[in-house]
Short mmCIF file of C-alpha atoms and ligand atoms in Angstrom, two decimals:
data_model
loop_
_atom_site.label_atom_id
_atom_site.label_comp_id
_atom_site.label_asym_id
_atom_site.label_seq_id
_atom_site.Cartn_x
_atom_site.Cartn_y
_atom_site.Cartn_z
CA UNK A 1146 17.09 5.90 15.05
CA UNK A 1147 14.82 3.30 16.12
CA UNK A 1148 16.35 0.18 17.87
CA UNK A 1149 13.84 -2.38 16.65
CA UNK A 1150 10.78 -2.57 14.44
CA UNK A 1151 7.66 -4.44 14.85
CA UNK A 1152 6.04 -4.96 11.58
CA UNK A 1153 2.17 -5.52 12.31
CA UNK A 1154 1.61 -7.29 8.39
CA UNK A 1155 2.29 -10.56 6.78
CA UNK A 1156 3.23 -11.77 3.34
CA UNK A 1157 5.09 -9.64 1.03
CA UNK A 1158 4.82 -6.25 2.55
CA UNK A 1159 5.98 -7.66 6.11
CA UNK A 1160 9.23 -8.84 3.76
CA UNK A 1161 9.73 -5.34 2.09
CA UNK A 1162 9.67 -3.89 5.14
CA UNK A 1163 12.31 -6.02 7.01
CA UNK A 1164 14.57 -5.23 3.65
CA UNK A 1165 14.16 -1.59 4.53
CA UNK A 1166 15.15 -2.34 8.59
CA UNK A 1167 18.04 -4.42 7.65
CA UNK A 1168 19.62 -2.24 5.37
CA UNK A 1169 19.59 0.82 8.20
CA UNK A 1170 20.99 -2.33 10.34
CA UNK A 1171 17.29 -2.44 12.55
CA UNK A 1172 16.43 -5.12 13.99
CA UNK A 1173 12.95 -6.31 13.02
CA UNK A 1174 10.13 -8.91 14.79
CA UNK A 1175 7.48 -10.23 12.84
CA UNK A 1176 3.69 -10.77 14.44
CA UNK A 1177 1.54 -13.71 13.06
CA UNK A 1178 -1.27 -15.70 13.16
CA UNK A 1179 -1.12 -19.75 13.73
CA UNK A 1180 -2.27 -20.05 10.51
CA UNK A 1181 1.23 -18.42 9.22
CA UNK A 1182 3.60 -20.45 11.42
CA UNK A 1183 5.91 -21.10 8.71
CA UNK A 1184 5.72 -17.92 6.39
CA UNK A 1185 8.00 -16.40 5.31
CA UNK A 1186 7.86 -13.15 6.97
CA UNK A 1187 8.16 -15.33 10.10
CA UNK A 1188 11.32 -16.89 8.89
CA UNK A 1189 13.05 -13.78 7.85
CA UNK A 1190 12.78 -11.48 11.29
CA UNK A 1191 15.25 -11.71 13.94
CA UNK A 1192 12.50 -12.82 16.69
CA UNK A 1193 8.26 -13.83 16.12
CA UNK A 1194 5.31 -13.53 18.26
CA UNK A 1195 2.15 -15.69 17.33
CA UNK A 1196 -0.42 -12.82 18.43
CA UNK A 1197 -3.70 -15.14 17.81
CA UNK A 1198 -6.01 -17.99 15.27
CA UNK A 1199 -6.01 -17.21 11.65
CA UNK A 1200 -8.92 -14.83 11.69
CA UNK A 1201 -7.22 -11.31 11.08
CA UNK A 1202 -9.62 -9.63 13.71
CA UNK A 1203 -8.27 -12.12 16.41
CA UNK A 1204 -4.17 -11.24 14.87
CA UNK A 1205 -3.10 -9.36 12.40
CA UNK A 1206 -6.39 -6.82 13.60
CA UNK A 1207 -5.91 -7.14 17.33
CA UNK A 1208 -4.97 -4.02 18.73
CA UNK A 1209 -3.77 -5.54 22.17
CA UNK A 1210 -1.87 -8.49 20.72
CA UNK A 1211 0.01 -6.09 18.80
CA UNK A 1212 0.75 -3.92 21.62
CA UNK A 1213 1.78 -6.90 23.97
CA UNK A 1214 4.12 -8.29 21.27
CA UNK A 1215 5.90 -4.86 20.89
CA UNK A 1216 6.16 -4.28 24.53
CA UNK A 1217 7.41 -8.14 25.65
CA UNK A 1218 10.04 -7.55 22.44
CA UNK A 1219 11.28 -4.14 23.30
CA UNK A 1220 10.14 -2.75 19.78
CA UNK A 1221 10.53 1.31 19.94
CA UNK A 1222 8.54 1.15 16.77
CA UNK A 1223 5.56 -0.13 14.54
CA UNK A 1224 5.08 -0.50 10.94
CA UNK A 1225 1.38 -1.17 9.89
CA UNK A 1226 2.46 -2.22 5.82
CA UNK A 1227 -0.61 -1.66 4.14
CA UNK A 1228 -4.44 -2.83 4.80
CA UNK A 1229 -5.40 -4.15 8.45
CA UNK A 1230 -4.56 -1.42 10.81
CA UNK A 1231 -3.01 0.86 8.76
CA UNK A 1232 -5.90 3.37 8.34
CA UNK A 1233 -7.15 2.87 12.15
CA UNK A 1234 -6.59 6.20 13.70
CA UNK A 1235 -7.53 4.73 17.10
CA UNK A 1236 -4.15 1.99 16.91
CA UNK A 1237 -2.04 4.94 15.55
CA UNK A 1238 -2.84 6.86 18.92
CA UNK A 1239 -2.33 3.77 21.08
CA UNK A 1240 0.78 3.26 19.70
CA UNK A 1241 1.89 6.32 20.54
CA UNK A 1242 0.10 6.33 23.67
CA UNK A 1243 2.16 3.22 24.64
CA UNK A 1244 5.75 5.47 23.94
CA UNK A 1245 6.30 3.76 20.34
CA UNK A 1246 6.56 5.76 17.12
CA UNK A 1247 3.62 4.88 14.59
CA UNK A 1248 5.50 4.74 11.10
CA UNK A 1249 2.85 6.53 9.24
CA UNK A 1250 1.05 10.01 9.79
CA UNK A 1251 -0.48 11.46 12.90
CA UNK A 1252 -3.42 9.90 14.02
CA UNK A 1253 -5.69 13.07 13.55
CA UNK A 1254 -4.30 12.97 9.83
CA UNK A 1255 -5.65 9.45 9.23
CA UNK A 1256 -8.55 10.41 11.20
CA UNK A 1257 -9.05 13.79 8.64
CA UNK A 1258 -8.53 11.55 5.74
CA UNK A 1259 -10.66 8.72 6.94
CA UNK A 1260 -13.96 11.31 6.63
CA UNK A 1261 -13.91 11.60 2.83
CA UNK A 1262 -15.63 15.02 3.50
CA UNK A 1263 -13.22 16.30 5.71
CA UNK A 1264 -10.41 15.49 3.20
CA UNK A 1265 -11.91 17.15 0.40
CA UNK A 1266 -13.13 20.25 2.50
CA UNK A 1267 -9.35 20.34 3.41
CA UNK A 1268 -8.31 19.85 0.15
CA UNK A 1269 -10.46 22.28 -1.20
CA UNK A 1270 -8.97 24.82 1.41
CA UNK A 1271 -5.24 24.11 -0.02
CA UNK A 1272 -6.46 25.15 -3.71
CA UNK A 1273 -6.23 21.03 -4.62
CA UNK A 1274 -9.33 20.41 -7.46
CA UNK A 1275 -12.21 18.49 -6.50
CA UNK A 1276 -15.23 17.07 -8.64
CA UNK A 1277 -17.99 19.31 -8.88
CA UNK A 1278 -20.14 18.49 -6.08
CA UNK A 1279 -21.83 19.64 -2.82
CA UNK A 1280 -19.79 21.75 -0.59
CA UNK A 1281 -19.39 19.12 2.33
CA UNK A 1282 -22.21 16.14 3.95
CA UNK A 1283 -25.55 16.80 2.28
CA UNK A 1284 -28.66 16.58 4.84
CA UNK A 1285 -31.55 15.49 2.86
CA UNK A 1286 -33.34 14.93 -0.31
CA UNK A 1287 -34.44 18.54 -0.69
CA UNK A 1288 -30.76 19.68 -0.67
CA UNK A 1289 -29.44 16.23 -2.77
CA UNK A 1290 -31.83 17.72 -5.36
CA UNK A 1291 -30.66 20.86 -5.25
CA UNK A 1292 -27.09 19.85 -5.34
CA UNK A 1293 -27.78 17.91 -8.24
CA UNK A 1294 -29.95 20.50 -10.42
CA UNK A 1295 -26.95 22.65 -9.72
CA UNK A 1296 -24.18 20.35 -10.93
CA UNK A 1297 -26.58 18.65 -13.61
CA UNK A 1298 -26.90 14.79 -14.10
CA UNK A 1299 -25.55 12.08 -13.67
CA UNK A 1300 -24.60 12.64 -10.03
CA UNK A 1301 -22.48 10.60 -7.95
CA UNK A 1302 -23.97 9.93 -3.72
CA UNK A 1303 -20.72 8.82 -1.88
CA UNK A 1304 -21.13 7.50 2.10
CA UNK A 1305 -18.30 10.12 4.21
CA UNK A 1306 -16.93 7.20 5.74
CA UNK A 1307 -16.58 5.46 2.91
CA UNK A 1308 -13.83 4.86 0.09
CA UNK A 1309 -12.51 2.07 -2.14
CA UNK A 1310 -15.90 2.09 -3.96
CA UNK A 1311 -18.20 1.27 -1.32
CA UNK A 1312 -21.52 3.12 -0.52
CA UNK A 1313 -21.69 4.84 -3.78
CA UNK A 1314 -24.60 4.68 -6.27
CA UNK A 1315 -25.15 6.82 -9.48
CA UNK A 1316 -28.56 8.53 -9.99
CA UNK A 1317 -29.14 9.21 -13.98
CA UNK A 1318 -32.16 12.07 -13.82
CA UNK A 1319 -33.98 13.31 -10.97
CA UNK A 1320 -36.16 11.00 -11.07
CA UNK A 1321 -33.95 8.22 -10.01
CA UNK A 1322 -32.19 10.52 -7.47
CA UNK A 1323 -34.69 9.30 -4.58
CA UNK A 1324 -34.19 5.87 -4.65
CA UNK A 1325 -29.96 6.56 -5.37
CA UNK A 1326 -30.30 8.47 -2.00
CA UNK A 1327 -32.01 5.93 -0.20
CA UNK A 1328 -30.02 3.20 -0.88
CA UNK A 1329 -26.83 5.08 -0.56
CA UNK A 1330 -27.74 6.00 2.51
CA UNK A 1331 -28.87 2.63 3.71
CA UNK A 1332 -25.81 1.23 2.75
CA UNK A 1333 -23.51 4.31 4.59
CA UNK A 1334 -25.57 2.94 7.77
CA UNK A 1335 -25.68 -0.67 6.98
CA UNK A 1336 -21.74 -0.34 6.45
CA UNK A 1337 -20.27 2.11 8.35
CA UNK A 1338 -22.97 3.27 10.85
CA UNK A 1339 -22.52 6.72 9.68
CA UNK A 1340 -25.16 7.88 7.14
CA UNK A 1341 -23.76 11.36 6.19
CA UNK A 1342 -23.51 11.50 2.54
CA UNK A 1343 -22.03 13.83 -0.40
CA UNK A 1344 -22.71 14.44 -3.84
CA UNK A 1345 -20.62 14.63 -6.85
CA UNK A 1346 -20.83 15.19 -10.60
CA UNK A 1347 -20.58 11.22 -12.39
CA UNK A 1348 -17.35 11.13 -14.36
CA UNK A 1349 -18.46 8.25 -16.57
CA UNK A 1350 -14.80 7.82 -18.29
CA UNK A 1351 -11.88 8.92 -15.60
CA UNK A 1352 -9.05 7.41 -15.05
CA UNK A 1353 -7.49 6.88 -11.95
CA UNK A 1354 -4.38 8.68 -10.98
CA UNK A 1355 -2.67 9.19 -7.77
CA UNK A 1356 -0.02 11.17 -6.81
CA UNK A 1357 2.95 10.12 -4.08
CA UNK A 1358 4.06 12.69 -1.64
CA UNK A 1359 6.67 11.90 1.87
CA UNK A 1360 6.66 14.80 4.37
CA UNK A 1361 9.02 15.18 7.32
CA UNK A 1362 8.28 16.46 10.63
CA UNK A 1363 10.19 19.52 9.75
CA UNK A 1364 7.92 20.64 6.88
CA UNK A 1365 9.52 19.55 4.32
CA UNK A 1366 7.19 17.86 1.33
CA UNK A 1367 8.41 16.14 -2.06
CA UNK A 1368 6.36 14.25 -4.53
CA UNK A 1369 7.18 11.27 -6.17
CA UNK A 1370 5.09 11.53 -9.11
CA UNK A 1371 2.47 9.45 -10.36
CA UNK A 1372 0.82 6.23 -10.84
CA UNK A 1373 -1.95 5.22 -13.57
CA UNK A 1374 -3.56 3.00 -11.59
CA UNK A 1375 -6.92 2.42 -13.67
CA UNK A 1376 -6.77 -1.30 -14.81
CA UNK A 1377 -8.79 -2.62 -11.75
CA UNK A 1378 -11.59 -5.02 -11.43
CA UNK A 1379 -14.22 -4.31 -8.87
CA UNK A 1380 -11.95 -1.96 -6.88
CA UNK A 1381 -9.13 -3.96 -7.35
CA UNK A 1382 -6.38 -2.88 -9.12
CA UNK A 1383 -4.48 -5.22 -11.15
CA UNK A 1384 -1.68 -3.46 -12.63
CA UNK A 1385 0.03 0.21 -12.27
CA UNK A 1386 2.14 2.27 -14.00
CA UNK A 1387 4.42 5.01 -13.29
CA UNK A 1388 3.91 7.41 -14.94
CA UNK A 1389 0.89 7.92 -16.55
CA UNK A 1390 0.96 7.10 -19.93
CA UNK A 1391 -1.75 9.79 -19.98
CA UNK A 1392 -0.09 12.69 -18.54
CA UNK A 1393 2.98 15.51 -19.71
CA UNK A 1394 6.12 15.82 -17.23
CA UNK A 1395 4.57 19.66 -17.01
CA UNK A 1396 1.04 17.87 -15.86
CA UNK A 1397 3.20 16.66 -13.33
CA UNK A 1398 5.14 19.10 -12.09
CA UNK A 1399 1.76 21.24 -11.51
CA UNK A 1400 -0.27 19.17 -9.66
CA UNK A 1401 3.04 17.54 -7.72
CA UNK A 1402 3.55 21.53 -6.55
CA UNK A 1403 -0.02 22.00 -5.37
CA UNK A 1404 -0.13 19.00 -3.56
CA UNK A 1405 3.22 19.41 -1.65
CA UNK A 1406 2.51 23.39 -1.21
CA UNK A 1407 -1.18 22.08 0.21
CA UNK A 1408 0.56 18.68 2.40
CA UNK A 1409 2.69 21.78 3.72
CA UNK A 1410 0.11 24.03 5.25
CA UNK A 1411 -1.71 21.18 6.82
CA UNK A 1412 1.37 19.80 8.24
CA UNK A 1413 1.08 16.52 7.43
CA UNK A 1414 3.71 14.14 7.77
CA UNK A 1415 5.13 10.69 6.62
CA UNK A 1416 3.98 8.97 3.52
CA UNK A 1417 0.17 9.24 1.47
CA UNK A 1418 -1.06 9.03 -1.76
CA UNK A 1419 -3.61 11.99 -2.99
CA UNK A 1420 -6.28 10.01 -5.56
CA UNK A 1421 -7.72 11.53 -8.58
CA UNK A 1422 -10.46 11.46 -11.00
CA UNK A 1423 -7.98 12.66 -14.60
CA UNK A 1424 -10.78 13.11 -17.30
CA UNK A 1425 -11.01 15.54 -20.71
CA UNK A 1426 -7.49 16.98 -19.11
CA UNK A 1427 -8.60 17.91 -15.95
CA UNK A 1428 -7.38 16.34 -12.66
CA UNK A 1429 -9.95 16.11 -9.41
CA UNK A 1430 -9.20 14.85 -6.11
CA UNK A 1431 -11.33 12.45 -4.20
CA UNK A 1432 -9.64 10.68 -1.46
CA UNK A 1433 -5.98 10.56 0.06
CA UNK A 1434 -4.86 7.21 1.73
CA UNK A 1435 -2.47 7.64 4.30
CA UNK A 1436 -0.74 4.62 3.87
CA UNK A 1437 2.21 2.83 2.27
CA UNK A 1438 0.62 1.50 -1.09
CA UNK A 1439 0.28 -1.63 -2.41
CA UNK A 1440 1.76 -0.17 -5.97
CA UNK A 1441 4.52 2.39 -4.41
CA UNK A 1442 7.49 -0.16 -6.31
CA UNK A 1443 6.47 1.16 -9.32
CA UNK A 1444 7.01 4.74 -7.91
CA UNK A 1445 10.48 3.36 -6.34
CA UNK A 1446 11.98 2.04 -9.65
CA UNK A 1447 11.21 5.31 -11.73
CA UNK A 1448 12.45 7.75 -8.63
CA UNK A 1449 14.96 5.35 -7.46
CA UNK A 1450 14.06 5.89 -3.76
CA UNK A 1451 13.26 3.55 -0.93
CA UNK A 1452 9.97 4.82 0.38
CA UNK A 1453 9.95 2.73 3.40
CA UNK A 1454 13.27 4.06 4.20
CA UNK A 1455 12.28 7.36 3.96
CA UNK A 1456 9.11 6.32 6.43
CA UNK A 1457 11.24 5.43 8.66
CA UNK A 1458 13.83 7.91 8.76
CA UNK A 1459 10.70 10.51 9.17
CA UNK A 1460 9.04 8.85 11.78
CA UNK A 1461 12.52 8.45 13.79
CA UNK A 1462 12.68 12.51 13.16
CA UNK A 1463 15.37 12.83 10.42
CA UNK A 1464 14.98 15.36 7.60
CA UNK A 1465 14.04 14.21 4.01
CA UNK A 1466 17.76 15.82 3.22
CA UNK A 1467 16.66 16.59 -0.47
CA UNK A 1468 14.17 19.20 -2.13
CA UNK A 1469 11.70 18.64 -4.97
CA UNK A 1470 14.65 19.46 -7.67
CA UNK A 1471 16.84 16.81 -6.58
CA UNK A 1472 13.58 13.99 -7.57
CA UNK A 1473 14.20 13.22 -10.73
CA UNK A 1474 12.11 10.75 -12.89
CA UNK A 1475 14.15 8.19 -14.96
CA UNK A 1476 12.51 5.24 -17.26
CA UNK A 1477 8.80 3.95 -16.94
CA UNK A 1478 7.53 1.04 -14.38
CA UNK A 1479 5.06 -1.63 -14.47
CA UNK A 1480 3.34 -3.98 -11.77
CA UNK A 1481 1.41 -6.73 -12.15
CA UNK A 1482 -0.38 -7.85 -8.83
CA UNK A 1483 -0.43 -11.65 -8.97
CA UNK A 1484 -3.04 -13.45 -6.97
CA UNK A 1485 -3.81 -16.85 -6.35
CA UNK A 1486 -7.14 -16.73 -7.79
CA UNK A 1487 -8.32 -18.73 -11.06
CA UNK A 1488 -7.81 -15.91 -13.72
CA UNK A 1489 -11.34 -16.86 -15.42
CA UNK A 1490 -13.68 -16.32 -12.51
CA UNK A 1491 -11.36 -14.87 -9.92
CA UNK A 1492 -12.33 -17.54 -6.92
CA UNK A 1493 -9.73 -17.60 -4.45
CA UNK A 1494 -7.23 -20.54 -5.43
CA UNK A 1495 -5.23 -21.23 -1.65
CA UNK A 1496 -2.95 -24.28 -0.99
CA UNK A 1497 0.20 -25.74 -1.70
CA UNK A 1498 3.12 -24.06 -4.43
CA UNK A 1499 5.29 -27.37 -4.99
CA UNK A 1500 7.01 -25.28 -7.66
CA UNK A 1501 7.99 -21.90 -7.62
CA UNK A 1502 10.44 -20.02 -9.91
CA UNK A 1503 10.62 -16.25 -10.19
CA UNK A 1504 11.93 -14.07 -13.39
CA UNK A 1505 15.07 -12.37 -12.97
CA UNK A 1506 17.42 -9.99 -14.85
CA UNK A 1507 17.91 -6.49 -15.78
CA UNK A 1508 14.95 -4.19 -14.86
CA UNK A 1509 13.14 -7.11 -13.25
CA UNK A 1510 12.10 -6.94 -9.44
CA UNK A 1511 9.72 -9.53 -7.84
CA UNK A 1512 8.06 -8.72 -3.99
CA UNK A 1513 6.75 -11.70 -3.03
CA UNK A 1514 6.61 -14.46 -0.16
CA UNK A 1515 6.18 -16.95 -1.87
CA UNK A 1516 8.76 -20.74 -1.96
CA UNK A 1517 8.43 -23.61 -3.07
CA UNK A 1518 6.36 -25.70 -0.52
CA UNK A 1519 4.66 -23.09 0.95
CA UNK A 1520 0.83 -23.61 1.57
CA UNK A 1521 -1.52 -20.34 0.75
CA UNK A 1522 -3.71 -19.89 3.75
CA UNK A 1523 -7.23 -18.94 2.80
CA UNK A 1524 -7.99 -16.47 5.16
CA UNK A 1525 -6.03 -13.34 4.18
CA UNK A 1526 -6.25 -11.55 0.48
CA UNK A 1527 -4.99 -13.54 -2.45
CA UNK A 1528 -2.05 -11.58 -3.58
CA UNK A 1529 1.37 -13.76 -3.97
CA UNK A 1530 3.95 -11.70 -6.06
CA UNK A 1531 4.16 -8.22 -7.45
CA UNK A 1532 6.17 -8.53 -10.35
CA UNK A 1533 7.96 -5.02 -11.29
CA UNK A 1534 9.33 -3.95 -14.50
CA UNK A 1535 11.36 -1.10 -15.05
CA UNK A 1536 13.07 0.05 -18.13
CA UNK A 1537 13.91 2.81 -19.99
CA UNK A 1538 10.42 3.34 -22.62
CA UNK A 1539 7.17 2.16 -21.99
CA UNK A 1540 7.06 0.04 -25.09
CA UNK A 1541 10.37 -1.64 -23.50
CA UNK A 1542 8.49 -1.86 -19.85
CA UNK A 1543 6.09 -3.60 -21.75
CA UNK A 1544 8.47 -6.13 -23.11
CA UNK A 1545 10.01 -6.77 -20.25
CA UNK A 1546 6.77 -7.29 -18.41
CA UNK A 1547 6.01 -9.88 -20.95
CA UNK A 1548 8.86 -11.49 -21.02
CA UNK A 1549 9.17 -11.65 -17.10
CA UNK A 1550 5.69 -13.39 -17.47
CA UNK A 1551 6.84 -15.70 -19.29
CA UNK A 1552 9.79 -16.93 -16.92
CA UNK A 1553 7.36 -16.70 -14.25
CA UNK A 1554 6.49 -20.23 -13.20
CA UNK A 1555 4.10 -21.31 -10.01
CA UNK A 1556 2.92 -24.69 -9.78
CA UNK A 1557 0.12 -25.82 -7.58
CA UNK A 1558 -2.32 -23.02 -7.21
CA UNK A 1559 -3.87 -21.28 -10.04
CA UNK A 1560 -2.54 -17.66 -10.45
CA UNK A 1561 -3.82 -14.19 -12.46
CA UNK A 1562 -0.08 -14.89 -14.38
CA UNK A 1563 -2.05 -15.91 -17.92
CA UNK A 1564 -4.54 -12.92 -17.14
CA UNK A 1565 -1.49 -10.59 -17.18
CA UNK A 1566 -0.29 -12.27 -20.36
CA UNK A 1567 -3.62 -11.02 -22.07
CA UNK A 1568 -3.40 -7.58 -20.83
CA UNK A 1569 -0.09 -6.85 -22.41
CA UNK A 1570 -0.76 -7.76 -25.30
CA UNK A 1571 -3.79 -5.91 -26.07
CA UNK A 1572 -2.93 -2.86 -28.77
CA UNK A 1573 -5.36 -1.06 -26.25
CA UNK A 1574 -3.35 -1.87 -23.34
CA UNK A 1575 -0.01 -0.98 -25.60
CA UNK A 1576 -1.19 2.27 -26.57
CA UNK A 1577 -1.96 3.50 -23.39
CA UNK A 1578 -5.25 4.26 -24.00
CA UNK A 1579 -7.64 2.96 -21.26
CA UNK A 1580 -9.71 4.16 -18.20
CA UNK A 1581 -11.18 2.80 -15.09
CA UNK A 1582 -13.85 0.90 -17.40
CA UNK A 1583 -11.41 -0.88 -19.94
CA UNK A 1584 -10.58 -4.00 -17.71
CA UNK A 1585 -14.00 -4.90 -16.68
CA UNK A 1586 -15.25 -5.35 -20.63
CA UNK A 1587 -11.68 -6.64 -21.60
CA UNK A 1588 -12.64 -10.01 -18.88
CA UNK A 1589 -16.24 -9.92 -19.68
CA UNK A 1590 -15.25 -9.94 -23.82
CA UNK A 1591 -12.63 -12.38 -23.55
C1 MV4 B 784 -16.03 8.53 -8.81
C2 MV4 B 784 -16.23 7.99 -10.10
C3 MV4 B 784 -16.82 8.82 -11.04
N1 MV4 B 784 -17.19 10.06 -10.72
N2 MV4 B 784 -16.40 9.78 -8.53
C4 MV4 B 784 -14.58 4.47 -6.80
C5 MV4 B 784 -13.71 4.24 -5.64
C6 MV4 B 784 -13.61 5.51 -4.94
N3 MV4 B 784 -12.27 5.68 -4.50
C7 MV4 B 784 -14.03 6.56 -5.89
N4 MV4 B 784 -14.58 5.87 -7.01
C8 MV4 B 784 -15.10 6.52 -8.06
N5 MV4 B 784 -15.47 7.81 -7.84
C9 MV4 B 784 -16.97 10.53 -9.48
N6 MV4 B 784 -17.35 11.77 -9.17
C10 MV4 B 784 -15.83 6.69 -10.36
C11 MV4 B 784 -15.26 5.94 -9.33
C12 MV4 B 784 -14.82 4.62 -9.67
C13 MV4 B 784 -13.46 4.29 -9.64
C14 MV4 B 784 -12.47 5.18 -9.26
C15 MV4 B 784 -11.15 4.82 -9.23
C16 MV4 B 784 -10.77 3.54 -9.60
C17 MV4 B 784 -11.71 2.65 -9.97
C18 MV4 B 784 -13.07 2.99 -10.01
C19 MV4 B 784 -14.02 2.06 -10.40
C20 MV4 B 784 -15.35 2.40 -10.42
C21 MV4 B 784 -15.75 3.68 -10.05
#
């Protein structure tokens, strides 16, 4: 086992992280930015290096600082949490380069998964469904049209290198295709400097699922089931379920045994999340993130596992020690992502919390960095407390969410908490019965 972490993140993942270390009695040092002196990530690790100004590309994205901090520490390991260099195949490689375990997947795997194309040409290989589309990058307008005449409109132009929702745009009929596949393509550039493109058939009323899988380096998969995770707002989500009020346990069980027979073959290892498209019944895959997740709680309190345990233990060599049949699913979970943002028009709301007061009791779990007195820089993402519900129904998830929202007090900055509020109480919302579209006309009706 490792004999001390570096966690590259800040804020609440950094914290959920150092639970993990502590409890398999790792030490744990925390990196941060001058800006975030006095956070609370800083405060809980054993030791602290500042690695740079508050801009994330001179800290929390500087490759070298990183490095230097793990070496001058004697960390044998780095965590990357979520966002900044998670994703960055180049800093996995370093890492390892430098004699430290990455806690994630190989670099080539983030690499793979990085190139949308690549993923779903592997994906297709493994027997995993994909949206009808064109079989890998498509070279020019002749073949776009093709493509599309084949599949039949509307069609979908996605940028390879992108994900997350940028460098897509929807042509309706052919004739809109040209200017779709001009400005797709001008963004892919613009964006990414890569151009290559692909094509796939619109879905105009998916939802978004995505299903949670750990691998060891021994070849051992499991999935954790899955998380409805369409209530977002331009790309970001603001509150996940597990499971899918949409989906059968059988549902499950099927695509959870593709995906961990396919994860299998292509020997992937450590934690990652395979997205779908689920619409009229039928599940299609679009991009895997080979990450830790923002929303894995909710996948934690139904499975009762400790994902970032498990990372560990993998990346440190040990065998996941339990097949499929011993995951067992008990209860529903909820998360609501609560930002500092005003919950009208969603501008960032940073600065001092001179009250802060969490819910509590049965079910109830709060990840968060947040105290009393604690400023809100305004140079990192606006999230400040994932509040987690789990319980034995839905309909009782969804009382306890409410009620937890309730409890839930934060003075100082305005917060998404009287957003949240709305949500659950909508009948639409209760009955399960959204997709990726519902939130965006439930803010603009309101
Ligand atoms: C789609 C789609 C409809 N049809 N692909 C957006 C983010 C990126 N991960 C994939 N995205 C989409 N791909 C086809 N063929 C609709 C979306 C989409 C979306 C997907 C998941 C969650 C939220 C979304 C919001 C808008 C569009």
């Amino acid at each position: 086992m490792f004999n001390k972490i570096l966690i590259a993140n800040r804020g609440e993942i950094a914290l959920r992280i150092q639970r993990a270390c502590r409890e398999l009695g790792i030490p744990t040092v925390a990196v941060h930015s001058t800006a975030d002196a006095e956070a609370m990530h800083v405060r809980l690790a054993d030791e602290s290096v500042c690695i740079g100004p508050p801009a994330a590309r001179d800290s929390y994205l500087k490759i070298s600082a990183i490095l230097s901090a793990a070496n001058i520490t004697g960390a044998d390991a780095i965590h990357p949490g979520y966002g900044f260099l998670s994703e960055n195949a180049d800093f996995a490689a370093m890492v390892e380069a430098h004699g430290l375990a990455f806690i994630g997947p190989s670099a080539d795997h983030i690499r793979m998964m990085g190139d949308k194309i690549a993923a779903k040409t592997a994906m297709a290989s493994l027997g995993v469904p994909l949206v009808p589309g064109s079989a890998g990058e498509v070279a020019d307008l002749d073949a776009a049209a093709a493509v599309a005449a084949e599949i039949g409109y509307p069609v979908l132009i996605k940028a390879a290198a992108g994900g997350g929702g940028r460098g897509m745009k929807v042509a309706t009929s052919a004739e809109g295709l040209e200017e779709a596949w001009r400005v797709a393509r001008g963004e892919a550039h613009a964006a990414f400097g890569n151009d290559a493109v692909y094509i796939e058939k619109y879905l105009d009323r998916p939802r978004h699922i995505e299903m949670q899988v750990m691998a060891d380096a021994h070849g051992n998969v499991v999935h954790f089931g899955e998380r409805d995770c369409s209530l977002q707002r331009r790309h970001q989500k603001l509150l996940e379920e597990a499971g899918s009020p949409a989906i059968t346990a059988e549902q499950r069980d099927a695509l959870g045994a593709t995906v961990t027979a396919g994860l299998a073959r292509l020997g992937y290892r450590n934690a990652g999340t395979l997205e779908f498209l689920y619409q009229d019944g039928q599940f299609a895959f679009i991009e895997m993130n080979t990450r830790l997740q923002v929303e894995h709680p909710v996948t934690e309190m139904v499975c009762g596992v400790d994902l970032v345990r498990e990372q560990i233990r993998i990346a440190a060599g040990h065998r996941l020690g339990y097949t499929q049949k011993d995951v067992t699913f008990s209860g529903h979970a909820i998360e609501c992502r609560i930002t500092a943002e005003d919950p009208e028009t969603f501008t960032a709301s940073p600065g001092r919390v001179t009250a802060y007061h969490p819910p509590g009791g049965l079910g109830v779990r709060v990840d968060s960095a947040l105290y009393a007195g604690y400023s809100v820089p305004p140079y990192y993402d606006s999230l400040i407390a994932k509040l987690v519900v789990h319980a034995p129904t839905r309909a009782e998830a969804i009382a306890r969410m409410r009620r937890s929202l309730a409890e839930f007090v934060v003075v100082g900055v305005k917060t998404t908490l009287p957003l949240h509020a709305r949500i659950l109480e909508e009948p639409t919302f209760q009955a399960g019965d959204y997709t990726i579209h519902w939130l965006e006309r439930f803010v603009a009706g309101r």
